[in-house]
PDB file of C-alpha atoms in Angstrom:
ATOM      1  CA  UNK A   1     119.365  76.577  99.983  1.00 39.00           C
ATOM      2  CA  UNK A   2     120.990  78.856 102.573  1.00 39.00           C
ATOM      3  CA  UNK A   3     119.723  81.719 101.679  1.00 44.00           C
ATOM      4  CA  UNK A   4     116.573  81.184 103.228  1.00 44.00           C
ATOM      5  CA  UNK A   5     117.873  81.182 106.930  1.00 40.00           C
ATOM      6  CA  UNK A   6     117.510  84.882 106.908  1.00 43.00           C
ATOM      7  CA  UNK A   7     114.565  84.508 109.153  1.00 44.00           C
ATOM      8  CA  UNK A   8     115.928  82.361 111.565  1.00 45.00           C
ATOM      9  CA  UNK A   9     118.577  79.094 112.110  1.00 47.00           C
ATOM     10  CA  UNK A  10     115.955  76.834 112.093  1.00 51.00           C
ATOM     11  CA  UNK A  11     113.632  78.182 109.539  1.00 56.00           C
ATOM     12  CA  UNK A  12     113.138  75.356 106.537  1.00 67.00           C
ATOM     13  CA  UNK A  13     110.732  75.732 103.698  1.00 69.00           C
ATOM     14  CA  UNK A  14     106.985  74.655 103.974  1.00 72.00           C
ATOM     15  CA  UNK A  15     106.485  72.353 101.341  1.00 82.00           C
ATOM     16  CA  UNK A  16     102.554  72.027 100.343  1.00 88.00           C
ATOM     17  CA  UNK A  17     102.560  68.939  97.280  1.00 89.00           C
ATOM     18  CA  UNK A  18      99.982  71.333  95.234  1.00 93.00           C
ATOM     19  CA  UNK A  19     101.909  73.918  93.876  1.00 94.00           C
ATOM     20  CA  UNK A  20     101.568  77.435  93.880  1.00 95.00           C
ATOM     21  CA  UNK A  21     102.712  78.503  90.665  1.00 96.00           C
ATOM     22  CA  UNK A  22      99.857  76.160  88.856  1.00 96.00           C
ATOM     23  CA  UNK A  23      99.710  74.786  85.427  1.00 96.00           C
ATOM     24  CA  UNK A  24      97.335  77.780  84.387  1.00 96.00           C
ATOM     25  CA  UNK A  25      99.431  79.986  85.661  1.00 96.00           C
ATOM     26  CA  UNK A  26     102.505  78.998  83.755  1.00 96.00           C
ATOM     27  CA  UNK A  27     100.512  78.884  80.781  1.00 97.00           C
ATOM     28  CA  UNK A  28      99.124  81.972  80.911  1.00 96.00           C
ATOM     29  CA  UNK A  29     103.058  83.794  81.970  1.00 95.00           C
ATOM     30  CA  UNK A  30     104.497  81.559  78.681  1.00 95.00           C
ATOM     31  CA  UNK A  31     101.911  82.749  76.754  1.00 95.00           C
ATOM     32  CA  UNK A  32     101.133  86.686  77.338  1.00 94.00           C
ATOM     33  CA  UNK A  33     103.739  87.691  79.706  1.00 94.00           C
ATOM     34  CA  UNK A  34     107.633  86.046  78.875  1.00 94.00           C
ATOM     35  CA  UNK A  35     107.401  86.982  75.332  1.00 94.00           C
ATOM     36  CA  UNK A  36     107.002  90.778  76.103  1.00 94.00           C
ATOM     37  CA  UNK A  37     110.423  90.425  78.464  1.00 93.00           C
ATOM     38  CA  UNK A  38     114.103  90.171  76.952  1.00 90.00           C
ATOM     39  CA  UNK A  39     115.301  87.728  79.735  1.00 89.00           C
ATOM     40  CA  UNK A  40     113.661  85.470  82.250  1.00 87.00           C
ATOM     41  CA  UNK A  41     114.980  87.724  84.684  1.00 85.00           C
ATOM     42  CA  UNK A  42     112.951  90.601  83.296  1.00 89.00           C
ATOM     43  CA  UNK A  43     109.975  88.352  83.870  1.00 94.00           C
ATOM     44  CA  UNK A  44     110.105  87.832  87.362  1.00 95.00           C
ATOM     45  CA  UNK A  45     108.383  90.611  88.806  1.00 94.00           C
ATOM     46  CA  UNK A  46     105.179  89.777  87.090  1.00 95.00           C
ATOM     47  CA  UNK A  47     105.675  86.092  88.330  1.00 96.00           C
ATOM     48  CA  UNK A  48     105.901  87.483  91.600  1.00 96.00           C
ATOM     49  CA  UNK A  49     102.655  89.920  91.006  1.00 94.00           C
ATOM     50  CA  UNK A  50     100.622  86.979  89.478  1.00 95.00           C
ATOM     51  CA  UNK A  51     101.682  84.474  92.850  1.00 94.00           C
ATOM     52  CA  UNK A  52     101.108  87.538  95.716  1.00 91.00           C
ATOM     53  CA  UNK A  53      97.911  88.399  93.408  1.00 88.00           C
ATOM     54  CA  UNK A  54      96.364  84.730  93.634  1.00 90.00           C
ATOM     55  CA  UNK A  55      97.559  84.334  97.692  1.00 88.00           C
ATOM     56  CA  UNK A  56      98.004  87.551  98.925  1.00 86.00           C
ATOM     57  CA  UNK A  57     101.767  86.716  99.423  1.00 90.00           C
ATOM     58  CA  UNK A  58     104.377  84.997  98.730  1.00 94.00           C
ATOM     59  CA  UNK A  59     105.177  81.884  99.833  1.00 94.00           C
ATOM     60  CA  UNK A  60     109.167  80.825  99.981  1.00 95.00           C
ATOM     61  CA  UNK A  61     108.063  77.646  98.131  1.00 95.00           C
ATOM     62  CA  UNK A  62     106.390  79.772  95.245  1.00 96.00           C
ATOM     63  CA  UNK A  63     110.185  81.062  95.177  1.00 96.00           C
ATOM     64  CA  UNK A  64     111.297  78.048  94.768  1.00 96.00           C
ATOM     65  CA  UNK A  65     108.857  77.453  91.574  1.00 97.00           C
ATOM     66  CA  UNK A  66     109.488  80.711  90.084  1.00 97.00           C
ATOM     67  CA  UNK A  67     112.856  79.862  89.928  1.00 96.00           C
ATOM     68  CA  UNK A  68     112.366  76.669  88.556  1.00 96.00           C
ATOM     69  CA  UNK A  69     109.964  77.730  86.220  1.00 97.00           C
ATOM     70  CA  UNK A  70     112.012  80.791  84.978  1.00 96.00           C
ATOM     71  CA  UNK A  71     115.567  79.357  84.815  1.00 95.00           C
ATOM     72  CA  UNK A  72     117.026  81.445  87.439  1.00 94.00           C
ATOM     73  CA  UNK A  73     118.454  81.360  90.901  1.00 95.00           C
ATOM     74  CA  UNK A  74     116.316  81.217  94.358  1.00 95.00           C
ATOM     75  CA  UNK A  75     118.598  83.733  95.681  1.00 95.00           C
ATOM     76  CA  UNK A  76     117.812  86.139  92.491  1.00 95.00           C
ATOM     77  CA  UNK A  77     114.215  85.086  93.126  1.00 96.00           C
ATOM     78  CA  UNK A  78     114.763  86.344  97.230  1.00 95.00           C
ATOM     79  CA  UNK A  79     116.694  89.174  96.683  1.00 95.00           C
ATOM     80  CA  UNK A  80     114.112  90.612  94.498  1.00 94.00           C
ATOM     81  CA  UNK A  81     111.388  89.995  96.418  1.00 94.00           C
ATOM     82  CA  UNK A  82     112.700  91.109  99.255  1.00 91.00           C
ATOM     83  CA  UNK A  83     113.787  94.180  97.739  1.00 89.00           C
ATOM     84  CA  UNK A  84     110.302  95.373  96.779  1.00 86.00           C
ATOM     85  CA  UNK A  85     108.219  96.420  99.336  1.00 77.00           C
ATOM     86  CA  UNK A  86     104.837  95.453  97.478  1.00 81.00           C
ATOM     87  CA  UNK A  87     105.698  92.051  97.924  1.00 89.00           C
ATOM     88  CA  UNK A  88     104.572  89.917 100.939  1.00 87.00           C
ATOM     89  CA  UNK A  89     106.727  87.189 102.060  1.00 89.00           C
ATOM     90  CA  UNK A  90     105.155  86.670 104.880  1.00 86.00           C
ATOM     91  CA  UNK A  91     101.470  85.987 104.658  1.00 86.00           C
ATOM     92  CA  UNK A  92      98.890  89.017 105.923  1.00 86.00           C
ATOM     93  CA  UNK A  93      96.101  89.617 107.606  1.00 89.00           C
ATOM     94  CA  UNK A  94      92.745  89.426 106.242  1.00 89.00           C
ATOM     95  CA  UNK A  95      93.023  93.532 107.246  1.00 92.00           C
ATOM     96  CA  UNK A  96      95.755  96.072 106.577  1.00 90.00           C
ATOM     97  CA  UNK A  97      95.781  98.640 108.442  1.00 92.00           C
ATOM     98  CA  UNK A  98      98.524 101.059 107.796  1.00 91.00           C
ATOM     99  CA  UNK A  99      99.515 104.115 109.566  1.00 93.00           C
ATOM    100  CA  UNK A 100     101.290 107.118 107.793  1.00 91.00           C
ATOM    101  CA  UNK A 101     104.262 108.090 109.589  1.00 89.00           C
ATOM    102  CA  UNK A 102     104.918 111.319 107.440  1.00 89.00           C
ATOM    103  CA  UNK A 103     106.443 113.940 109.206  1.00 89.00           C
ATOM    104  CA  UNK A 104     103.097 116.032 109.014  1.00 89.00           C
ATOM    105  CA  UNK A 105     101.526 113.159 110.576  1.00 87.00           C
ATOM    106  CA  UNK A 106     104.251 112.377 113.022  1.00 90.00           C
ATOM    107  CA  UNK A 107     104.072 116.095 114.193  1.00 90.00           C
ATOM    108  CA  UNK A 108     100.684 115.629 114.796  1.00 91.00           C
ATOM    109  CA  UNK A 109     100.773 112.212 117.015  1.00 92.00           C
ATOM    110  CA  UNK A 110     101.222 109.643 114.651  1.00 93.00           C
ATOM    111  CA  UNK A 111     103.097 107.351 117.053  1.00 94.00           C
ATOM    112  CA  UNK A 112     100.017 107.658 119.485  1.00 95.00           C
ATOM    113  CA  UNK A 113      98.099 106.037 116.823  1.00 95.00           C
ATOM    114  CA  UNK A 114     100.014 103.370 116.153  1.00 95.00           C
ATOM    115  CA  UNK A 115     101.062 102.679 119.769  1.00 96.00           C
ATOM    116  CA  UNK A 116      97.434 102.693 120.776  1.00 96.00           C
ATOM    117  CA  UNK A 117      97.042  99.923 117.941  1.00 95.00           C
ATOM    118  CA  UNK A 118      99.789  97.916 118.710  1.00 95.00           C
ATOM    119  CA  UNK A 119      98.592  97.757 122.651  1.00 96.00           C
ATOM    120  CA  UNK A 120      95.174  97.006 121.399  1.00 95.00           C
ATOM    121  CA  UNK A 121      96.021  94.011 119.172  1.00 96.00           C
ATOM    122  CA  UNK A 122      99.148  93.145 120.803  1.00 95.00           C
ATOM    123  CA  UNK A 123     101.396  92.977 117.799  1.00 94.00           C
ATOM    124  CA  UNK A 124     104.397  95.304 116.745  1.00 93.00           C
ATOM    125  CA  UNK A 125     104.664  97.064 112.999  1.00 90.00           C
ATOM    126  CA  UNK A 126     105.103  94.690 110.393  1.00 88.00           C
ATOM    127  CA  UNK A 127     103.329  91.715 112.582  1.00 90.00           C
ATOM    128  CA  UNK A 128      99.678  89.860 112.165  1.00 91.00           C
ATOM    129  CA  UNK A 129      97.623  89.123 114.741  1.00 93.00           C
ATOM    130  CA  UNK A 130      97.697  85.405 115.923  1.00 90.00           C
ATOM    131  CA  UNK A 131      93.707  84.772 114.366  1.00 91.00           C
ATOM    132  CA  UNK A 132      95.145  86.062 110.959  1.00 91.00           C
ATOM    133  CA  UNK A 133      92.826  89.022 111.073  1.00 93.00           C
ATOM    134  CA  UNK A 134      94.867  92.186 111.258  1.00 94.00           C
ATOM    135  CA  UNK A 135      98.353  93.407 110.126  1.00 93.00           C
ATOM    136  CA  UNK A 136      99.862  96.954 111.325  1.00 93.00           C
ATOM    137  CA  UNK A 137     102.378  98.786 109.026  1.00 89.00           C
ATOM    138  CA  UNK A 138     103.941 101.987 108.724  1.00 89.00           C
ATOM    139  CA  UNK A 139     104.029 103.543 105.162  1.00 85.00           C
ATOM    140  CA  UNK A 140     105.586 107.191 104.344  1.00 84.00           C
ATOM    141  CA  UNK A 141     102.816 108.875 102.981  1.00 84.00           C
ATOM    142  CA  UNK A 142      99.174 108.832 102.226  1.00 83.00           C
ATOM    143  CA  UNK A 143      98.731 111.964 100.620  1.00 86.00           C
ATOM    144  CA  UNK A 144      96.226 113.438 103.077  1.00 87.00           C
ATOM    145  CA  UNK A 145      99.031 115.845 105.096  1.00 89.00           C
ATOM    146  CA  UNK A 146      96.253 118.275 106.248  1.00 91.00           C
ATOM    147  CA  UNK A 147      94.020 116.153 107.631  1.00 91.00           C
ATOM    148  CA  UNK A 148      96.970 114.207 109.714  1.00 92.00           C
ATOM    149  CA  UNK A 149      97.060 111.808 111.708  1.00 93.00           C
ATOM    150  CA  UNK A 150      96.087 109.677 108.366  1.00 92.00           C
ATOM    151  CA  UNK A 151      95.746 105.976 108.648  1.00 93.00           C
ATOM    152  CA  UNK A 152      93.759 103.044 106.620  1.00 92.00           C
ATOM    153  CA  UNK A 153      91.867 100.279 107.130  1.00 93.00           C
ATOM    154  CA  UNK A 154      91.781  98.179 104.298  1.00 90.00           C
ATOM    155  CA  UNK A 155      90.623 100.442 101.411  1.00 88.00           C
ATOM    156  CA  UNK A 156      89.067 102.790 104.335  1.00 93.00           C
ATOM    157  CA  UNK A 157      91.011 106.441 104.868  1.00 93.00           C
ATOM    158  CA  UNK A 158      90.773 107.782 108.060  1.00 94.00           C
ATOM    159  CA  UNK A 159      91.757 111.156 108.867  1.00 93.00           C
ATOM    160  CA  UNK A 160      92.569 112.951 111.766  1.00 94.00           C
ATOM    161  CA  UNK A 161      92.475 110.278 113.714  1.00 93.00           C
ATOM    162  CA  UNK A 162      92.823 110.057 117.747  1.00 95.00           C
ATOM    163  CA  UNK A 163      93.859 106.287 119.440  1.00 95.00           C
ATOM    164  CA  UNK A 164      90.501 106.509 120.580  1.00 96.00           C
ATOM    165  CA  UNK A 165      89.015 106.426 116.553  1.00 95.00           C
ATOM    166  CA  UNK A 166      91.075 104.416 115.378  1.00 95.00           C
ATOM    167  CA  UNK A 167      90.386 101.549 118.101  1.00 96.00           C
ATOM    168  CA  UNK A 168      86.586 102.217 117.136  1.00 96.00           C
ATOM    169  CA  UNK A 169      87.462 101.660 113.592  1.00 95.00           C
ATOM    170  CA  UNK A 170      89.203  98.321 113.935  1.00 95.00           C
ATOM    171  CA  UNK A 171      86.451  97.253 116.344  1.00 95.00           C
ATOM    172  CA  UNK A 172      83.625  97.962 113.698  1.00 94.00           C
ATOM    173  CA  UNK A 173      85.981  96.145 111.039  1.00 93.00           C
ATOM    174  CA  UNK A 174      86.326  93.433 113.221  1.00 91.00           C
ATOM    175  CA  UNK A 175      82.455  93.527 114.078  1.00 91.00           C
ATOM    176  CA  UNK A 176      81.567  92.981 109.996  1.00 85.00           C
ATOM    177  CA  UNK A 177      83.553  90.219 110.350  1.00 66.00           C
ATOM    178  CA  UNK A 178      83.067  87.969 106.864  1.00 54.00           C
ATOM    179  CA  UNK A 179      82.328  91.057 104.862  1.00 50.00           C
ATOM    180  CA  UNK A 180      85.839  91.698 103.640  1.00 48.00           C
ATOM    181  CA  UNK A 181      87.361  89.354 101.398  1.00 49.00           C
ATOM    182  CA  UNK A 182      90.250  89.561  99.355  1.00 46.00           C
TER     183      UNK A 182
END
């Protein structure tokens, strides 16, 4: 298994005895989703979809069971994951807030936006936050160029936004705390 020491030297797989990739969901993937594929390969992104779809990510361990389940390698398992950037593999926070770094948004102070966030919650792009609540990313465009700086909050848009706003905004997402569920 030494493909999953990407992360780090010491990183070893978190193995849970329930399994992720549950009876019903094999089921249901034999029954309405492999035959529509021409190889097991084929099939694995809507393994993937159906595993971040039920946890919100995807677990290395889910991987493994994918694998398994499909008749493939972990490493083709990985690689694919890891290509896509829809896919999780590390778990995220019960809010997403992502910041558009287009260039009509960087021109007008997009890195003040997301430097204001990342002082605020103390986490770089790509990170959680240590309660689980919030993760910051970067994404290339959210189709709102003339109302830049852009950034969302969940399903939330928020446009031309100033550190100041968007601090507000994660403060009143944070206050409604238990009213967002995924």
């Amino acid at each position: 298994m030494a493909w999953i020491t990407k992360n780090s030297g010491t990183a070893k797989i978190e193995q849970r005895a329930e399994p992720y990739l549950t009876p019903a969901m094999k089921a249901d993937l034999t029954a309405n989703t492999l035959p529509r594929y021409e190889t097991k390969l084929a099939a694995l992104l809507p393994c993937l979809h159906t595993i971040q779809h039920a946890y919100g990510w995807v677990p290395p361990q889910a991987m493994l069971e994918i694998a398994e389940f499909l008749a493939i390698e972990p490493s083709q398992v990985y690689d694919t994951a890891s290509f896509y950037e829809e896919y999780w593999l590390k778990p995220k926070g019960r809010h997403l807030i992502q910041v558009c770094r287009s260039i009509a948004c960087e021109f007008c102070g997009q890195q003040q936006i997301t430097d204001a966030i990342r002082t605020k919650l103390g986490i770089d792009v790509g990170e959680t936050t240590d309660d689980g609540e919030f993760t910051l990313i970067e994404l290339e465009c959210l189709g709102s160029c003339g109302t830049a700086p852009a950034a969302l909050i969940d399903e939330k848009l928020y446009e031309d936004t100033t550190p100041a706003g968007i601090l507000k905004a994660i403060d009143e997402v944070r206050a409604h705390k238990g009213g967002h569920h995924h």
